[in-house]
Structures are given as structure tokens and as C-alpha cells.
Short mmCIF file of C-alpha atoms in Angstrom, two decimals:
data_model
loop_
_atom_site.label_atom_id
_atom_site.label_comp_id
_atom_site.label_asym_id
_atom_site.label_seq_id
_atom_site.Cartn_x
_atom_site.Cartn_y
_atom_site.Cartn_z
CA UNK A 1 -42.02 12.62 -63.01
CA UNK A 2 -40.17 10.63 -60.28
CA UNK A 3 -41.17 12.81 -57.81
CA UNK A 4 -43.74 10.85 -55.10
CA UNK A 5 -47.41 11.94 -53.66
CA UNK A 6 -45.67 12.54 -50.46
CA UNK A 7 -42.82 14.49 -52.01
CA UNK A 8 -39.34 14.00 -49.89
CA UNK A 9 -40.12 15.17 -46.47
CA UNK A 10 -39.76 17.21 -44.44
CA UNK A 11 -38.64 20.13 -46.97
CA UNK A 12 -39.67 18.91 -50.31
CA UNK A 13 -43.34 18.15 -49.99
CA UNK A 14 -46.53 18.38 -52.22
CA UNK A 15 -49.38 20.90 -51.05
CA UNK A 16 -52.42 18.73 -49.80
CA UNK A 17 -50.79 15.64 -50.01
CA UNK A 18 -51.53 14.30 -46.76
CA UNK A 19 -54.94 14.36 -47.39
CA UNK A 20 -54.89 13.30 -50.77
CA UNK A 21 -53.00 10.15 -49.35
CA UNK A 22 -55.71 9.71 -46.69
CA UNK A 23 -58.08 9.33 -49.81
CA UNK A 24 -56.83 7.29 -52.26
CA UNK A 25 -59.46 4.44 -52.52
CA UNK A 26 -59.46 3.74 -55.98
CA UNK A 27 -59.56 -0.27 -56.40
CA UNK A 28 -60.14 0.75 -60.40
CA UNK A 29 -56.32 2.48 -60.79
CA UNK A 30 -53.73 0.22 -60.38
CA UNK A 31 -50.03 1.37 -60.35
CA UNK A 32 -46.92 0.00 -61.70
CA UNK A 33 -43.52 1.53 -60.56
CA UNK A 34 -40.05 0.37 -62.89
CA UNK A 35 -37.33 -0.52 -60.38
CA UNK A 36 -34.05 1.35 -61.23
CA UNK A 37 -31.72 -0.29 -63.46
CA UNK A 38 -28.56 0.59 -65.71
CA UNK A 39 -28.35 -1.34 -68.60
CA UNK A 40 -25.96 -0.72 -71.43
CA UNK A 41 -28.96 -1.88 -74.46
CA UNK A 42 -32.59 -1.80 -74.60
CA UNK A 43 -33.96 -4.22 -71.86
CA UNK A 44 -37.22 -6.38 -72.64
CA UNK A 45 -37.94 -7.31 -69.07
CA UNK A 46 -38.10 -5.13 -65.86
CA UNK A 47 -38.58 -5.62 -62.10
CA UNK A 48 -41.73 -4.44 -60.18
CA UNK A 49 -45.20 -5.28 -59.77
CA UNK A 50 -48.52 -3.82 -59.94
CA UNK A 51 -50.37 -2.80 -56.46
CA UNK A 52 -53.82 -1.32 -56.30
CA UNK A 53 -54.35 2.28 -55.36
CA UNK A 54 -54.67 2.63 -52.22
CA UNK A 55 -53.14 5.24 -49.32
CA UNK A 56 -50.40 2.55 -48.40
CA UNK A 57 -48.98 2.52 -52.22
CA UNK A 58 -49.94 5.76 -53.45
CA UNK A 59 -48.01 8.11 -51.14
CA UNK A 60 -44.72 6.53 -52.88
CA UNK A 61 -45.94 6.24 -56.70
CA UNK A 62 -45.45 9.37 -58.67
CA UNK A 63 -47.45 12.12 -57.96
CA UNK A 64 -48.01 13.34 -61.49
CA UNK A 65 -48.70 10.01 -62.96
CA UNK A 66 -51.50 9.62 -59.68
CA UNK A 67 -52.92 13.00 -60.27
CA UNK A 68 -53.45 12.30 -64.37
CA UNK A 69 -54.50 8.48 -63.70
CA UNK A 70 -57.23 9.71 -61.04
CA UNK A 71 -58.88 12.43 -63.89
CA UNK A 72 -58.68 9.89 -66.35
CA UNK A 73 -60.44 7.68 -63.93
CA UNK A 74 -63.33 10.24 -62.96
CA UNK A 75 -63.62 11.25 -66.87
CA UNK A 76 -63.72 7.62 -68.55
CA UNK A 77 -65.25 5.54 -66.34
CA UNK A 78 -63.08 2.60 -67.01
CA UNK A 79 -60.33 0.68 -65.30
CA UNK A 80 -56.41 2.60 -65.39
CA UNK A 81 -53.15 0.96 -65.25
CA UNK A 82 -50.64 3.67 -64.72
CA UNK A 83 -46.75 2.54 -65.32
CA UNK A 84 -44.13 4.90 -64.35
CA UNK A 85 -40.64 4.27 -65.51
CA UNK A 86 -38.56 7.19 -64.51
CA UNK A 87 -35.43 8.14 -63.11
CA UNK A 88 -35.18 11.87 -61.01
CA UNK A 89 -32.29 13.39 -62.17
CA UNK A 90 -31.81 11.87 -65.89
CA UNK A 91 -30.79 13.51 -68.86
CA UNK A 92 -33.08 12.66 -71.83
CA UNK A 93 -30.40 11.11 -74.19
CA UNK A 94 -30.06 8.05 -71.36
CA UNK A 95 -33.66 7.36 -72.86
CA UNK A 96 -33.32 7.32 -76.41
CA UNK A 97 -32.01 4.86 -78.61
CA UNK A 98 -28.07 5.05 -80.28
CA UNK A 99 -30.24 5.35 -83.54
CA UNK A 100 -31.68 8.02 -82.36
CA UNK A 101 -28.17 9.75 -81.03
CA UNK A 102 -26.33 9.06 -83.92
CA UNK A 103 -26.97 11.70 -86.25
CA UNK A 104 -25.75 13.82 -83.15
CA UNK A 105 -22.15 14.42 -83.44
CA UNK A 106 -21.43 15.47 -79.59
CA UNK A 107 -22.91 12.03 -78.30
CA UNK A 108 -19.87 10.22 -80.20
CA UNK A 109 -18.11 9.89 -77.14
CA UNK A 110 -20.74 8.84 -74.85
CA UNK A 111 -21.65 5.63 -77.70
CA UNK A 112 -18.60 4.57 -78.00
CA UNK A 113 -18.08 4.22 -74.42
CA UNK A 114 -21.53 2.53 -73.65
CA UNK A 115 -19.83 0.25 -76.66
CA UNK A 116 -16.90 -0.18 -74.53
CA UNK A 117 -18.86 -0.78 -71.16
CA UNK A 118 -21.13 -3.80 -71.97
CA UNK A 119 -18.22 -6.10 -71.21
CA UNK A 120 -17.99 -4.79 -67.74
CA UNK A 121 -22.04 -4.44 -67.06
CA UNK A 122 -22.17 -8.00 -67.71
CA UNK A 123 -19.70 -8.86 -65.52
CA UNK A 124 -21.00 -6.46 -62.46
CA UNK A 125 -24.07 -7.85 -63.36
CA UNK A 126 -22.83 -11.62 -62.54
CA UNK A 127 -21.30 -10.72 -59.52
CA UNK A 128 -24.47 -8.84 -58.17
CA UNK A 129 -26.52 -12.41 -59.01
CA UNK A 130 -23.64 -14.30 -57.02
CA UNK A 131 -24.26 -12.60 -53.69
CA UNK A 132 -27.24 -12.58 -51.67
CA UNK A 133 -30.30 -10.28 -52.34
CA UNK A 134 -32.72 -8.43 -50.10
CA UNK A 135 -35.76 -7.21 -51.34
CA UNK A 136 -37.59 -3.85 -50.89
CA UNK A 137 -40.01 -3.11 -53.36
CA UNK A 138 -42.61 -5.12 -51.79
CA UNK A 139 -42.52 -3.31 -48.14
CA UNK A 140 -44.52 -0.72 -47.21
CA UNK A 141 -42.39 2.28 -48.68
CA UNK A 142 -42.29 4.13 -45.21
CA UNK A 143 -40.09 1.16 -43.78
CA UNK A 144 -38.57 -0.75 -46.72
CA UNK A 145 -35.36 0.49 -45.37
CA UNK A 146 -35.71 -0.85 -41.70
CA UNK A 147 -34.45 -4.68 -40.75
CA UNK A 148 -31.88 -4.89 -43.32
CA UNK A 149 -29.55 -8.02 -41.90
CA UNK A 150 -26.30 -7.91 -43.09
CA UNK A 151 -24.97 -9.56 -40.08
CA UNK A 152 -23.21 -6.43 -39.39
CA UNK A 153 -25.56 -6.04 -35.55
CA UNK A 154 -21.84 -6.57 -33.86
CA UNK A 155 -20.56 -3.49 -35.18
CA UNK A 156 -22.72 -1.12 -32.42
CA UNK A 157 -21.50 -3.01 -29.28
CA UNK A 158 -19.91 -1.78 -26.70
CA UNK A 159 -16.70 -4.12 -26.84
CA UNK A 160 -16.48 -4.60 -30.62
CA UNK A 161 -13.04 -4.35 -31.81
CA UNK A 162 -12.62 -1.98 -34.41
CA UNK A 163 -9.04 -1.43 -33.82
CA UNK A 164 -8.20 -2.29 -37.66
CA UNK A 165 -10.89 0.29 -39.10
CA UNK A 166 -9.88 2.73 -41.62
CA UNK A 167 -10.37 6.48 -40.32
CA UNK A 168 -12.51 9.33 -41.81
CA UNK A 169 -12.36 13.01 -40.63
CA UNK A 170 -16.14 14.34 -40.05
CA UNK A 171 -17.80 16.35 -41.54
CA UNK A 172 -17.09 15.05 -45.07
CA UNK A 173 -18.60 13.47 -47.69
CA UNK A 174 -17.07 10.17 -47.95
CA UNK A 175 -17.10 10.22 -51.92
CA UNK A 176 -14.04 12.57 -51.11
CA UNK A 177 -12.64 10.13 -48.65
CA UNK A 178 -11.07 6.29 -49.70
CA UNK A 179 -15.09 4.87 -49.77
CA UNK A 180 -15.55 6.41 -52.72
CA UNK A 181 -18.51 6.17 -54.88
CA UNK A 182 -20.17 4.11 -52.79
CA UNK A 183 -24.01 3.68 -52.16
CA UNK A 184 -24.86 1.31 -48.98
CA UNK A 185 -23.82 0.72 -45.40
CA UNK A 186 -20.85 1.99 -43.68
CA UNK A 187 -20.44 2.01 -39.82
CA UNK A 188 -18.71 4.65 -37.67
CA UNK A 189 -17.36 4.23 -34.32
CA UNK A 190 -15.87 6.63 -32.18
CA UNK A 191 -15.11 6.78 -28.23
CA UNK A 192 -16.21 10.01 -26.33
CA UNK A 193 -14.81 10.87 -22.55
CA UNK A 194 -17.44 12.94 -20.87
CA UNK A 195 -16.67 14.62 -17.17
CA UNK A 196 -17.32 12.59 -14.39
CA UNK A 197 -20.28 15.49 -13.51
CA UNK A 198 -22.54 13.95 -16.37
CA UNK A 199 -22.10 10.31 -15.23
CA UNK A 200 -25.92 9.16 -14.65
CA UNK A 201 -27.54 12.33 -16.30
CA UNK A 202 -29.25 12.23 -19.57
CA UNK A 203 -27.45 13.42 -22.33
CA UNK A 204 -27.90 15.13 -25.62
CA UNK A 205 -26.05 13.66 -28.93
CA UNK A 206 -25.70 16.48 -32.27
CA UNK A 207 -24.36 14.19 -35.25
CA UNK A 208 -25.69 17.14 -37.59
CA UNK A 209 -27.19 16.30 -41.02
CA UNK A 210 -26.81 12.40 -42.28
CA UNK A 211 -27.11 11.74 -46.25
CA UNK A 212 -29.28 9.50 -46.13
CA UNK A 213 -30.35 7.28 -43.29
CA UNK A 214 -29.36 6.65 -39.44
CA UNK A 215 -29.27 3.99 -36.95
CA UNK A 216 -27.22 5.53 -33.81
CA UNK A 217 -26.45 3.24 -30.45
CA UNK A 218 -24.55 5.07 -27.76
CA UNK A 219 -22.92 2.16 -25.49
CA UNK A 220 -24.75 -0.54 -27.57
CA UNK A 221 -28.37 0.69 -27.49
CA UNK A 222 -30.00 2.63 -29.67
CA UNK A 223 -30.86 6.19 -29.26
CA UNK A 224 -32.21 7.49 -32.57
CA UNK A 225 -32.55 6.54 -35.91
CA UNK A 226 -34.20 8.12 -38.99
CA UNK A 227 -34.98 4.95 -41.41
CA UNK A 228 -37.42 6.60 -43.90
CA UNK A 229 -36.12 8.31 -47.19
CA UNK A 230 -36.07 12.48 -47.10
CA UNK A 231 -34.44 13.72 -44.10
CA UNK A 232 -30.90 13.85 -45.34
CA UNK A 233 -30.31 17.45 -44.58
CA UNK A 234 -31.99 16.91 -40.95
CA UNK A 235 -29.51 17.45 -38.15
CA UNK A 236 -29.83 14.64 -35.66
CA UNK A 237 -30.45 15.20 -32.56
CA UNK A 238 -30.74 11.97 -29.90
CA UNK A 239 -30.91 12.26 -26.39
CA UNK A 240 -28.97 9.41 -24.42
CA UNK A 241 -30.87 8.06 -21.77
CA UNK A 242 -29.37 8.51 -17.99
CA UNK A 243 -29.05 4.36 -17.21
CA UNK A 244 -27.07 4.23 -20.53
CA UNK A 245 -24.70 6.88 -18.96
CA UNK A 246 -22.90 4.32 -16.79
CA UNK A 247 -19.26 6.09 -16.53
CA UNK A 248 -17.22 8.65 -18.36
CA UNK A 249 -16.26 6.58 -21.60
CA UNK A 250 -19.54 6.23 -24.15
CA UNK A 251 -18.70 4.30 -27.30
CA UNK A 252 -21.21 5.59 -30.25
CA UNK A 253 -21.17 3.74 -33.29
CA UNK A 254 -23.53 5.36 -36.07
CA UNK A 255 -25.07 3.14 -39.04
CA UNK A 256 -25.33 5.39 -42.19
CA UNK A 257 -27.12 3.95 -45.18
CA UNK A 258 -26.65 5.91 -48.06
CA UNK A 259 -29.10 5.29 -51.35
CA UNK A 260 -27.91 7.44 -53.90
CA UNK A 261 -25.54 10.12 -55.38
CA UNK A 262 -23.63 12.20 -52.62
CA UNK A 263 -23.32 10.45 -49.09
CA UNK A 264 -22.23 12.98 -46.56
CA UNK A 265 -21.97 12.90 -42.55
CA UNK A 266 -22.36 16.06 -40.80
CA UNK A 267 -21.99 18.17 -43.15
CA UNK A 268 -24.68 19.29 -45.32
CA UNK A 269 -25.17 19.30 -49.23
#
């Protein structure tokens, strides 16, 4: 149901979709996409907002719920509001009620701890409305991901001091590792000595695979980045530009965003 009209490039795609995309000029469908949330009871408000369909919106709204809304559309003649609240990956007891569990014995366990948690959620939930927000559900979906300012921009120069950084042994995935369970931004840096014979030549940099998106600066410019959701198993591959190749020491410090589930560098899943 989650899945989008442009599927998650560049291996899990939908047949046609590009041109389907290209197409979608329907001012009479309008789309409505339910932000992801964990809550621990039923929840009478939600975050998103409706956007007409159009090839800017549609290649990130469901792909079933476009392809039903669009026959609807041709068969009925009338105006469609399509709403899609769903969650890739899900089991279908997260969606049904604890009256609806309880006559199931084996789900005991799991009520009595979403009893247990609503103490914490709340409290998670005031610290996340304490801190700053930036939002991303009103971008276009291709970049939502790009220009994110956490005053972090120091962390790719040349001369920052990141003496005190913890270290991580690549390839891992760094839910293994002391970040944990942790969905969001972590920086690497690491110094590279490179034989005087390559000072002044262009370079090529292999990171391998990146779970889920990139920013890479080799001496405190950027090289390559992949910013758009989909090419976590993609080995990257950034060539370093001779000018940037001033001497035999390059400093590369890699900006790894990861959105979901399993974050992994190098290595893939």
C-alpha cells in the first residue's frame, strides 16, 4: 500500500511509471498522505495535507491508491479525495484496536506493554516538542532531504577537530556499533595518505553501499552525494577532482542520513 508511483529506485521500480508520472494531470483527484507516527492509543488528529494530482505529488503518493483513485475518476465522473494512511512493513495487529486483540490470548504481552509504554511516549513526545523542528512533507519529495541545517556544516572541513570522536570499524551497521538504534545524521571522518605520484591527478573515491543517504567532501568540498530516498544498496562511487588533490594527506568526512530501520555503511543489507 505504502509503496510510491515511482517505486524505490533504482531496483525497486513500477513498470511504466515514468510515464504515468509524466501524465498525471488530474486537478479532480486530490491526495492526502498520513505522516508516520507511533502512538500508544487511537489518535483523532494527524499531520499532512492534501495536494492536487499532479506529476510533482503523484510520483511519491501510493501507487495503488493513484491507480484505483484515477479508475474511479474515469468511471464516476466526480471529484476523488484519496487518503492513504499506511506504514510499509506493519503487521496488521498495530492497526486494530485492544478490543479487537483481546479475545486473542498471544497479544497479552504486547497490551500490557503498550499499557506500560504510554508513560514514556508522552514523555518522548515532550521532549521531541522542546527541540527544534524541520519540516519535509511540504518539499518536493525528490529533495525534501537536501538543506537540512543542523549547524553541523563544520564537521566536513579540512581542519575540524575531531580528535574526541568515538570510532566505528567499516563496513558495519552501526545498530551493531554504540549508535545504536538510531535514525538521523551521523558524520564520519577519516584521514587518507595517498603516494606523492597522485598529488594533482584526479582521483576515484569507493565508499560502497550507504543505508540511506550521502553527502561526501574530500578536503572540505564536496564530491558526491546521493540525497533522494532508494539508493541504499548503491555503491558510491565519487571522483575527486585534481585541484582538490593538493598533497598526499586528503581528509574525507562522509554525512550519512539514515531514515529508517537498518543504517549500514559499506556494507550491504
Amino acid at each position: 500500500m505504502e509503496m510510491p508511483l515511482e517505486g524505490w529506485p533504482p531496483s525497486d521500480t513500477i513498470a511504466n511509471s515514468a510515464g504515468e508520472i509524466d501524465q498525471a494531470l488530474y486537478p479532480t483527484i486530490r491526495m492526502f498522505s498520513v505522516m508516520h507516527a507511533y502512538v500508544p492509543t487511537p489518535a483523532e488528529m494527524c499531520i499532512g495535507n492534501w495536494t492536487e494530482c499532479s506529476p510533482r505529488d503523484v510520483r511519491g503518493f501510493s501507487a495503488t491508491a493513484y491507480y484505483f483513485g484515477k479508475i474511479l475518476s474515469k468511471e464516476l465522473k466526480v471529484p476523488i479525495g484519496l487518503i492513504n494512511s499506511s506504514f510499509g512493513g506493519t503487521s496488521i495487529e498495530a492497526w486494530m484496536s485492544k478490543q479487537g486483540l483481546n479475545p486473542f490470548r498471544e497479544f497479552a504481552d504486547q497490551l500490557r506493554k503498550l499499557d506500560e509504554s504510554q508513560e514514556s511516549v508522552r514523555s518522548l513526545n515532550e521532549w521531541v516538542s522542546s527541540h527544534k523542528s524541520i519540516t519535509v512533507t511540504e518539499q518536493d519529495p525528490l529533495r525534501k532531504w537536501e538543506g537540512l541545517n543542523f549547524q553541523d556544516e563544520k564537521c566536513s572541513g579540512r581542519v575540524y577537530n575531531d580528535s574526541d570522536w568515538n570510532e566505528m570499524k567499516l563496513p558495519t551497521f552501526w545498530e551493531q556499533t554504540s549508535v545504536g538504534e538510531f535514525d538521523g545524521v551521523v558524520w564520519f571522518r577519516k584521514e587518507v595518505v595517498i603516494p606523492k605520484p597522485w598529488i594533482g591527478k584526479e582521483l576515484t573515491l569507493q565508499l560502497g553501499p550507504i543505508d540511506d543517504l550521502d553527502e561526501t567532501y574530500v578536503n572540505g568540498q564536496m564530491v558526491g552525494r546521493h540525497m533522494t530516498e532508494g539508493f541504499w544498496s548503491t555503491n558510491r562511487v565519487y571522483q575527486i577532482a585534481a585541484p582538490i588533490v593538493q598533497d598526499s594527506l586528503l581528509q574525507i568526512a562522509v554525512r550519512v542520513i539514515d531514515l529508517r530501520a537498518a543504517a549500514a555503511f559499506g556494507e550491504k543489507e
